[in-house]
Coordinates of C-alpha atoms and ligand atoms in Angstrom, one line a residue:
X1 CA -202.3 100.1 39.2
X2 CA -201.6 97.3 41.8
X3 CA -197.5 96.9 41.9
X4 CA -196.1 94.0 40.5
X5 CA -193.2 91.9 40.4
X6 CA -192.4 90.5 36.3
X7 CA -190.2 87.7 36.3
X8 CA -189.7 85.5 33.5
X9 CA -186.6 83.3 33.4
X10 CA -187.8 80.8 31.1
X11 CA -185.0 81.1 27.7
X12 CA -187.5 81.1 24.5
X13 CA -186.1 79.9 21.4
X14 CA -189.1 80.0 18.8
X15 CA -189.2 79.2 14.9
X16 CA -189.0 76.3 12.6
X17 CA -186.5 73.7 13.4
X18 CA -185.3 74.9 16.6
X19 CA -184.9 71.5 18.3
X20 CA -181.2 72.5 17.0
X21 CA -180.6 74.3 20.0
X22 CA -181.2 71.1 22.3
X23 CA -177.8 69.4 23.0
X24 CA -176.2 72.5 23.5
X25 CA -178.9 74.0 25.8
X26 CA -178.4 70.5 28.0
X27 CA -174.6 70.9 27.7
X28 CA -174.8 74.7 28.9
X29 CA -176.4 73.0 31.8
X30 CA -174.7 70.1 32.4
X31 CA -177.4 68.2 32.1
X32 CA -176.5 64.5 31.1
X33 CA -178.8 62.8 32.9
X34 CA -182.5 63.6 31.5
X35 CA -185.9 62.2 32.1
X36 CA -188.0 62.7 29.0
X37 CA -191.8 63.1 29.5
X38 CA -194.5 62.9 27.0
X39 CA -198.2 61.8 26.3
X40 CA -199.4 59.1 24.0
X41 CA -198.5 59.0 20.6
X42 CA -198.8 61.9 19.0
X43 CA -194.6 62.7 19.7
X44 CA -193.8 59.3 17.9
X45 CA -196.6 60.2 14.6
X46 CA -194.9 63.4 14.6
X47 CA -191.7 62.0 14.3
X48 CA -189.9 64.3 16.8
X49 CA -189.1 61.7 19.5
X50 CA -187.3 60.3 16.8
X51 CA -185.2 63.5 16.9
X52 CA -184.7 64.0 20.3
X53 CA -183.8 60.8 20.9
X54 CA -181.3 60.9 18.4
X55 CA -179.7 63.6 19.7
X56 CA -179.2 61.8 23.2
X57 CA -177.4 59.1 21.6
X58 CA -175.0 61.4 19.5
X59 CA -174.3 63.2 22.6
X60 CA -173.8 60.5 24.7
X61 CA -176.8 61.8 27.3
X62 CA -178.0 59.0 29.6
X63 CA -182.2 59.0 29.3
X64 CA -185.2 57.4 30.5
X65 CA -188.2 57.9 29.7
X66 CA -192.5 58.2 30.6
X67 CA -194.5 58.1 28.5
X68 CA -198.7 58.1 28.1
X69 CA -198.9 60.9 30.2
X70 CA -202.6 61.5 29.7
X71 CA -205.0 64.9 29.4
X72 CA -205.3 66.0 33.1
X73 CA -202.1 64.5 34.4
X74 CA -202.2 62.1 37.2
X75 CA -200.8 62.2 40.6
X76 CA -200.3 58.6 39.7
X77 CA -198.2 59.6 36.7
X78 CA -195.7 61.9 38.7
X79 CA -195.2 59.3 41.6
X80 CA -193.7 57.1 38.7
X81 CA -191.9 59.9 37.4
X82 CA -190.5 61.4 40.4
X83 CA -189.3 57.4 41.2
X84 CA -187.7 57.5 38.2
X85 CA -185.6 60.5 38.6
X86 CA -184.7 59.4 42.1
X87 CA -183.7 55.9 40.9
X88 CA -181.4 57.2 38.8
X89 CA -180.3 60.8 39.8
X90 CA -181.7 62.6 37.4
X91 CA -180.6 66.0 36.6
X92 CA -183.4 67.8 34.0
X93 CA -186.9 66.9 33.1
X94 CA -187.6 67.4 29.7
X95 CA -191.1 67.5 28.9
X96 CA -192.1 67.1 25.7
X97 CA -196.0 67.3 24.6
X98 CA -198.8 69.8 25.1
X99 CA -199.8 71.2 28.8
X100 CA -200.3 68.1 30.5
X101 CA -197.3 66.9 29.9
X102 CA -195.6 70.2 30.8
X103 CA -197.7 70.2 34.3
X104 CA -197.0 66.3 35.0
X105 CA -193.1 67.2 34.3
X106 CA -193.0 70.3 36.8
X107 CA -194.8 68.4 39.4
X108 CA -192.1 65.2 39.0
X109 CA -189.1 67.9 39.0
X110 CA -190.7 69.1 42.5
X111 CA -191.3 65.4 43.4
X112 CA -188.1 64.3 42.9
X113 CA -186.5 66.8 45.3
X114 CA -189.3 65.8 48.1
X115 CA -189.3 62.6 50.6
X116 CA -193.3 62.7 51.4
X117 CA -195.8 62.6 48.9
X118 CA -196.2 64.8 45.6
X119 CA -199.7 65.3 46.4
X120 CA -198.7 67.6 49.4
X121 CA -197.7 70.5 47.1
X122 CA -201.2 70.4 45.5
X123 CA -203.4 70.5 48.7
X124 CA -200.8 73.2 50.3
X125 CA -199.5 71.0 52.6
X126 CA -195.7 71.8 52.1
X127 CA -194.5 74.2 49.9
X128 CA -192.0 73.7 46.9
X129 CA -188.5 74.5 47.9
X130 CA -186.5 72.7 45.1
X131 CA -186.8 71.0 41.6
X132 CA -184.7 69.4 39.3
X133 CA -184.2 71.9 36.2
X134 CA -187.3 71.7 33.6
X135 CA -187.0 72.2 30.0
X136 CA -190.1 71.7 27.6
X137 CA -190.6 70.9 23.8
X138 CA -194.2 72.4 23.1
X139 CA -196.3 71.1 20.8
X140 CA -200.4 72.5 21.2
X141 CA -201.0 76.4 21.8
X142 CA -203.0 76.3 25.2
X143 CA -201.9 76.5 28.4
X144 CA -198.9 79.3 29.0
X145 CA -197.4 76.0 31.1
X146 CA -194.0 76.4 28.4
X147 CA -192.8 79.4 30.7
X148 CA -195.0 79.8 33.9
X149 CA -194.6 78.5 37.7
X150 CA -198.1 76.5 37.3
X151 CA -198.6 73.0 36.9
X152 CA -202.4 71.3 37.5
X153 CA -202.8 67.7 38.6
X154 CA -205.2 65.5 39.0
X155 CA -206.2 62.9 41.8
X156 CA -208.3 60.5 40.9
X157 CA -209.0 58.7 44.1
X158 CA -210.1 62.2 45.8
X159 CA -211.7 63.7 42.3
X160 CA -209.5 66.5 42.7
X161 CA -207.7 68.8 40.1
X162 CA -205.9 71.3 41.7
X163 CA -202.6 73.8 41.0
X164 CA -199.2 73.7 42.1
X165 CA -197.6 77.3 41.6
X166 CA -193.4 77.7 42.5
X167 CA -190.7 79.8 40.9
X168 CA -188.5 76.6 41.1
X169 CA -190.7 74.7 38.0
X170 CA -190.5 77.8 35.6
X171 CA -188.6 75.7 32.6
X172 CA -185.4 77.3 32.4
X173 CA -185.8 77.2 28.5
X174 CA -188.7 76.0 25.5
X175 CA -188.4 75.3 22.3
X176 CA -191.4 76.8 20.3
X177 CA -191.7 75.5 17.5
X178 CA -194.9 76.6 15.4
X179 CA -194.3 73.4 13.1
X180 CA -194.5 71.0 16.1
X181 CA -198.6 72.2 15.9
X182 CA -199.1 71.3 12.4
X183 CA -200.9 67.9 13.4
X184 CA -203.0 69.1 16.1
X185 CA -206.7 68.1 15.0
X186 CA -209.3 70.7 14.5
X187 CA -210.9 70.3 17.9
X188 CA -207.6 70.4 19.8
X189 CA -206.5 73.8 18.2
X190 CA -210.1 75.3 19.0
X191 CA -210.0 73.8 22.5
X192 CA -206.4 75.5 23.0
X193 CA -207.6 78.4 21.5
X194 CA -210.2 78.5 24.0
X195 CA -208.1 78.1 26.7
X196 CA -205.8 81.0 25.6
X197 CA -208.6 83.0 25.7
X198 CA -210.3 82.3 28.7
X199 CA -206.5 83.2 30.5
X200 CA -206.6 86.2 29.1
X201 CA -210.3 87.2 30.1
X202 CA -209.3 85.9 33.4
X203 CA -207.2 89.1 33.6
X204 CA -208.8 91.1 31.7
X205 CA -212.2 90.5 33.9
X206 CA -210.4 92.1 37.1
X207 CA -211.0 93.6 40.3
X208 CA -209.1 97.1 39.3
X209 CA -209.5 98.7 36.5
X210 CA -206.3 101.1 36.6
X211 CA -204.0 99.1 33.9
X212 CA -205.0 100.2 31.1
X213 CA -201.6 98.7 29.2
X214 CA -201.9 95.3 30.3
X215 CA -206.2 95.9 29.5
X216 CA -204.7 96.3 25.7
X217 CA -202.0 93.7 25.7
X218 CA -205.4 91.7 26.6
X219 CA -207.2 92.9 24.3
X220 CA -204.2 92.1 21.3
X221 CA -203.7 88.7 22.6
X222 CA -207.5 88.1 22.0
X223 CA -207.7 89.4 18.5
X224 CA -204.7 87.1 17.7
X225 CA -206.8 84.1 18.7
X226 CA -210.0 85.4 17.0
X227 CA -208.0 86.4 14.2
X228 CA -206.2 83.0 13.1
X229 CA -207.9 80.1 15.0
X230 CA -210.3 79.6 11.6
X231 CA -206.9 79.5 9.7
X232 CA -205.4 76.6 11.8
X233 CA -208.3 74.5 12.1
X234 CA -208.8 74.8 8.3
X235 CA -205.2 74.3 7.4
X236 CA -203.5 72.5 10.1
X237 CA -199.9 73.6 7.9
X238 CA -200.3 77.0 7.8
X239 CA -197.2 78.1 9.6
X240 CA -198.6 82.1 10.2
X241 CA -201.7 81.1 12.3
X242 CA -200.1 78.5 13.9
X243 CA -196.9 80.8 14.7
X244 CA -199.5 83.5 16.0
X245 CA -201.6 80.8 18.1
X246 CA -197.8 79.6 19.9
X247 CA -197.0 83.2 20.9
X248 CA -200.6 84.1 22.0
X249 CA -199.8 81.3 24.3
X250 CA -197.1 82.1 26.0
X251 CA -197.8 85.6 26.5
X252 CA -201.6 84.5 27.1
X253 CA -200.3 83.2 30.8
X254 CA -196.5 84.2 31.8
X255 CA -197.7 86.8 34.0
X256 CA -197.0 89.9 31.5
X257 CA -200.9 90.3 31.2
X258 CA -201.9 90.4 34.6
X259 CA -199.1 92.9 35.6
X260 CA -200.9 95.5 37.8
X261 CA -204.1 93.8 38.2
X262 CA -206.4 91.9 40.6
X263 CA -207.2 88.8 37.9
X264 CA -210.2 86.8 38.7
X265 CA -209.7 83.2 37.7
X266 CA -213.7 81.8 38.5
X267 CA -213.6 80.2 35.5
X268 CA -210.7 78.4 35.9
X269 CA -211.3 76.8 39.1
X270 CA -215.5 76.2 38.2
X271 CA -213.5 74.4 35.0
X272 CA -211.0 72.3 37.0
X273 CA -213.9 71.0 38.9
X274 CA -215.4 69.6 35.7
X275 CA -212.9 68.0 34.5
X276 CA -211.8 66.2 37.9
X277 CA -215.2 64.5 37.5
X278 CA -215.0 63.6 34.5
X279 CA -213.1 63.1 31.5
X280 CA -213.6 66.7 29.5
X281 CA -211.0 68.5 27.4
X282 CA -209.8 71.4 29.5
X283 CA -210.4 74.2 26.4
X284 CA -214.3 72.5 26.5
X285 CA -215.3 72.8 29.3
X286 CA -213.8 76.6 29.3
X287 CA -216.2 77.5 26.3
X288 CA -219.2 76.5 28.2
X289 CA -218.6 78.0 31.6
X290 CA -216.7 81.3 30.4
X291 CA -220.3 81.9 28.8
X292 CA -222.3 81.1 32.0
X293 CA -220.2 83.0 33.9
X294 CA -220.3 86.2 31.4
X295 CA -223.9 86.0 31.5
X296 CA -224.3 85.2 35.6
X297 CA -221.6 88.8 36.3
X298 CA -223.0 91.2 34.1
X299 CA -224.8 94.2 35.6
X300 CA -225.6 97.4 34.8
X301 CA -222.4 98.4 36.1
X302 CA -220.1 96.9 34.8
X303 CA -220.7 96.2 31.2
X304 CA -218.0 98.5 29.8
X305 CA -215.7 95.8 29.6
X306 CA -217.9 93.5 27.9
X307 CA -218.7 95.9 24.8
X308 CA -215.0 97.0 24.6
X309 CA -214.1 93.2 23.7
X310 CA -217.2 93.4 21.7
X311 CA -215.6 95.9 19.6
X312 CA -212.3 94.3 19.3
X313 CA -212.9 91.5 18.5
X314 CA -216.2 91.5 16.4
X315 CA -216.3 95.1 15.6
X316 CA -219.5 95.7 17.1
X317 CA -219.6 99.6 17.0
X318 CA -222.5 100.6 19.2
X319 CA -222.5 102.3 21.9
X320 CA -221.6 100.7 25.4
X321 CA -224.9 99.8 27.3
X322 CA -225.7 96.6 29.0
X323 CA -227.8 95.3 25.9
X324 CA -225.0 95.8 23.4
X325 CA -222.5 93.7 26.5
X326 CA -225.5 90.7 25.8
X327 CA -225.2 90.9 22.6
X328 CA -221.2 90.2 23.0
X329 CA -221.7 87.5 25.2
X330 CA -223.8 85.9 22.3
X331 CA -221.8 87.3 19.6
X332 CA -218.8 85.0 21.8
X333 CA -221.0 82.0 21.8
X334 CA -221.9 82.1 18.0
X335 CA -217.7 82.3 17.7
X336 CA -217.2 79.1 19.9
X337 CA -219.7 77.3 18.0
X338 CA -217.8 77.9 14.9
X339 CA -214.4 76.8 15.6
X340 CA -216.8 73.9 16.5
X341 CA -216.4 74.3 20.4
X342 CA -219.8 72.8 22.7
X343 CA -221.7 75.8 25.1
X344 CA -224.0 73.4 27.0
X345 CA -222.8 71.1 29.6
X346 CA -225.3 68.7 27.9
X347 CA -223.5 68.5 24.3
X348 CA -220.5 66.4 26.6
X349 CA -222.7 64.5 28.6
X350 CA -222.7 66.2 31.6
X351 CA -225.7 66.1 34.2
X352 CA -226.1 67.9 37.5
X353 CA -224.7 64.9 39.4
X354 CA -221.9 66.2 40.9
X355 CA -222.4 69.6 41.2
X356 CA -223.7 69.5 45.0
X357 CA -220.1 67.8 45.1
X358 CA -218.2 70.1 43.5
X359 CA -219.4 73.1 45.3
X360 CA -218.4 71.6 48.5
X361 CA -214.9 71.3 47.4
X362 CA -214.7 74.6 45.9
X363 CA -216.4 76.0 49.4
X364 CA -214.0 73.6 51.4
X365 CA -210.3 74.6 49.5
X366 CA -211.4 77.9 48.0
X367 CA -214.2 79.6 50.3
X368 CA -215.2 82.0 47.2
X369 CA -214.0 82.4 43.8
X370 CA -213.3 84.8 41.5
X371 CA -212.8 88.9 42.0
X372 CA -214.0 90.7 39.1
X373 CA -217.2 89.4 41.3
X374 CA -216.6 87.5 44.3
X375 CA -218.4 83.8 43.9
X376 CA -219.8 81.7 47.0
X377 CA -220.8 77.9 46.3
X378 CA -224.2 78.8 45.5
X379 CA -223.3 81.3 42.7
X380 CA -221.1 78.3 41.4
X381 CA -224.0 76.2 41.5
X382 CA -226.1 78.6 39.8
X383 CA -223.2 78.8 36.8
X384 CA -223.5 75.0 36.7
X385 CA -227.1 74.6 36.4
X386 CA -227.3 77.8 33.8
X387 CA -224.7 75.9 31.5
X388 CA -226.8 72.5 31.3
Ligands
NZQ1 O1 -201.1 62.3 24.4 P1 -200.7 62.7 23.1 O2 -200.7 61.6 22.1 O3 -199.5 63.6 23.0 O4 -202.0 63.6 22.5 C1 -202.3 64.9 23.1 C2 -203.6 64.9 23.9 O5 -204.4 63.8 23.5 C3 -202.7 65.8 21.9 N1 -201.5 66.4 21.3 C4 -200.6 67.2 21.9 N2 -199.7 67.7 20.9 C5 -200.2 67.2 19.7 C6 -201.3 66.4 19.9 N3 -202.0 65.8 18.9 C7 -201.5 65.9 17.7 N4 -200.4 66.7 17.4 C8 -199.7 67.3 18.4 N5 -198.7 68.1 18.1 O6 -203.5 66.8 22.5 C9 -204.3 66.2 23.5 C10 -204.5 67.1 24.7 O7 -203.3 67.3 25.4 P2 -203.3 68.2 26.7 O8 -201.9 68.2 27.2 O9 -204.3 67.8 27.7 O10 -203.7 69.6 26.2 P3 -203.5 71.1 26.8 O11 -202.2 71.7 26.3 O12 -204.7 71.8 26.5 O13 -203.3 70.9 28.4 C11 -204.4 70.8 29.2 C12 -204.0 70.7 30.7 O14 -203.2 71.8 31.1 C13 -203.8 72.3 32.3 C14 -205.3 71.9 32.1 O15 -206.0 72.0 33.4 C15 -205.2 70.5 31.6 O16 -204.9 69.6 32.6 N6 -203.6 73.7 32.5 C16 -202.3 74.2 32.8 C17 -202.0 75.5 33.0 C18 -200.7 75.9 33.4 N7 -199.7 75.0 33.7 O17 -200.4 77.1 33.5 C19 -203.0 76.5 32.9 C20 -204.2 76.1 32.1 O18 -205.3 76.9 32.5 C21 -204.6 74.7 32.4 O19 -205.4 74.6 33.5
ZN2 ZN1 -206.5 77.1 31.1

């Protein structure tokens, strides 16, 4: 087992109706000065801005706000954040929405601390010394963003979508909330799902093969998702699956999985190239190229892994042999395509336009990808074309 450091500062307060714990988490950190973040509409149809806002005006906290903070966040959108803060010193971003408006509220916290551009911490070129205190109201199972150091942003002018990663944008508390889900459309909650999943089989899929614990944490955390996704998506209220879903989340990427392990994270990055090009939901374009890249690193030698998942999750009780790990990889397909998810690069429009492109910048930021097998642009490209 690799050694490890496990740190996870982020305060979790989970369960129905536990926005009560706002004003007092903002007066334990003398926080009277907020920036609140979120996306579209779906905060105002839900009717918790209502709430939030409420509370700012009983206890006398000064706010501003952004709002429309789209899927894939903008670099755009946390220049006009982080101006915001500055103009008028800011002390805690709350974020309140699903994972891009977590990511676009830790990059503004950063942003807001920095003279130069945001877009420096993406591309590596200066490194993330100090934030402004993040807090975050979550409301779609997906990303882990409610209690890790990640954030991924987009830049539109350079078709780019690439991480930030710093200790100083952890949230230093989340309000989970289950109930907050209970109007997230069928497709989201698959798409989330999805992504939950492929974070965990990002760290399942590793390099070493010594951590057996975190290999069965994995494995719980997966059966969760295949256990209640059908649940949510068929009763958007039902407060058990959606409970399950939240957790599964935040455990699904706040580093407790990958303790003692060399994670792989291919998928990911093949992913974040997609949907810098174009305009695909994150948990989409996951389904498709998780399968492509199942099917492209399986070899005789290391289909263990594959048939163990295969009986977790679908109780497939054969013995382990490389024909029984293809028959997972399908039986995962036939699963994606029921919780209504696409598998083909083609069901969301997507050609091989771009792919020449996107190898280049994977080859030019990245060099390889991936460790469970190491990727160069060509085996990217051959992922790409086997998931038209
Ligand atoms: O804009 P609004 O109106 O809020 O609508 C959103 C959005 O259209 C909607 N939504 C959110 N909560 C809802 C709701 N609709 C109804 N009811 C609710 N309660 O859902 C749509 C999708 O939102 P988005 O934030 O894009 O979803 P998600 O949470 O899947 O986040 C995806 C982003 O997170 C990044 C992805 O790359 C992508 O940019 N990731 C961040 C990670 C991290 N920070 O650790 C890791 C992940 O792997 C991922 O890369
Ligand atoms: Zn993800």
């Amino acid at each position: 087992m690799k050694d490890f450091k496990f740190h996870s500062p982020t305060k979790l307060f989970f369960g129905k109706d536990q926005i009560k714990v706002l004003a007092n988490q903002l007066k334990t950190l003398n926080a009277r000065r907020v920036l609140l973040v979120y996306g579209k509409s779906s905060l105002k149809k839900m009717g918790l801005y209502d709430r939030i806002i409420s509370i700012f005006k009983e206890k006398d906290i000064f706010f501003k706000e952004l709002s429309g903070v789209k899927p894939n966040p903008s670099i755009e959108s946390v220049r006009e954040g982080a101006k915001i803060c500055k103009e008028n010193n800011i002390e805690l971003v709350l974020a309140a929405g699903a994972g891009s408006v977590l990511d676009c509220s830790k990059a503004i916290a950063a942003a807001a601390k920095y003279e130069g551009d945001p877009w420096d911490f993406n591309i590596g070129k200066k490194r993330i010394t100090s934030a402004l205190p993040i807090a975050t109201i979550l409301t779609l199972s997906a990303t882990g963003s409610e209690s890790n150091a990640g954030a991924v942003i987009t830049n539109e002018e350079t078709k780019q979508k690439l991480p930030l990663h710093s200790e100083h944008c952890k949230p230093v508390f989340s309000i989970l909330d289950p109930q907050n889900t209970f109007s997230v459309s069928p497709y989201q909650t698959a798409a989330g799902t999805v992504d939950i999943m492929s974070h965990v089989f990002e760290q399942y899929f590793s390099a070493n093969d010594d951590a057996y614990i975190s290999d069965r944490l994995c494995e719980g955390v997966l059966k969760t998702c295949v256990n209640y996704v059908k649940d949510a998506i068929k009763k958007g209220d039902d407060y058990e699956s959606r409970a399950n879903l939240m957790w599964a989340s935040t455990i699904g990427l706040n580093n407790l999985l990958s303790c003692g392990k060399i994670t792989d994270w291919a998928t990911h990055l093949i992913e974040h190239e997609l949907s810098a090009y174009y305009d695909l939901t994150h948990g989409a374009g996951l389904s498709i190229i998780t399968l492509s890249w199942m099917r492209y690193v399986l070899d005789k030698d290391n289909y263990q892994k594959f048939c163990d998942l295969g009986k977790t999750l679908f109780d497939m009780d054969e013995q382990a042999s490389y024909d029984k790990a293809k028959r997972f990889i399908d039986r995962l397909e036939k699963f994606f395509l029921e919780i209504g998810m696409p598998v083909k690069l083609s069901e969301v429009n997507i050609t091989d336009e771009y792919f020449d492109d996107m190898c280049e910048n994977i080859k030019m930021v990245f060099g390889t990808v991936g460790n469970f097998r190491k990727l160069y642009p060509d085996d990217v490209r051959r992922i790409l074309v086997n998931s038209l």
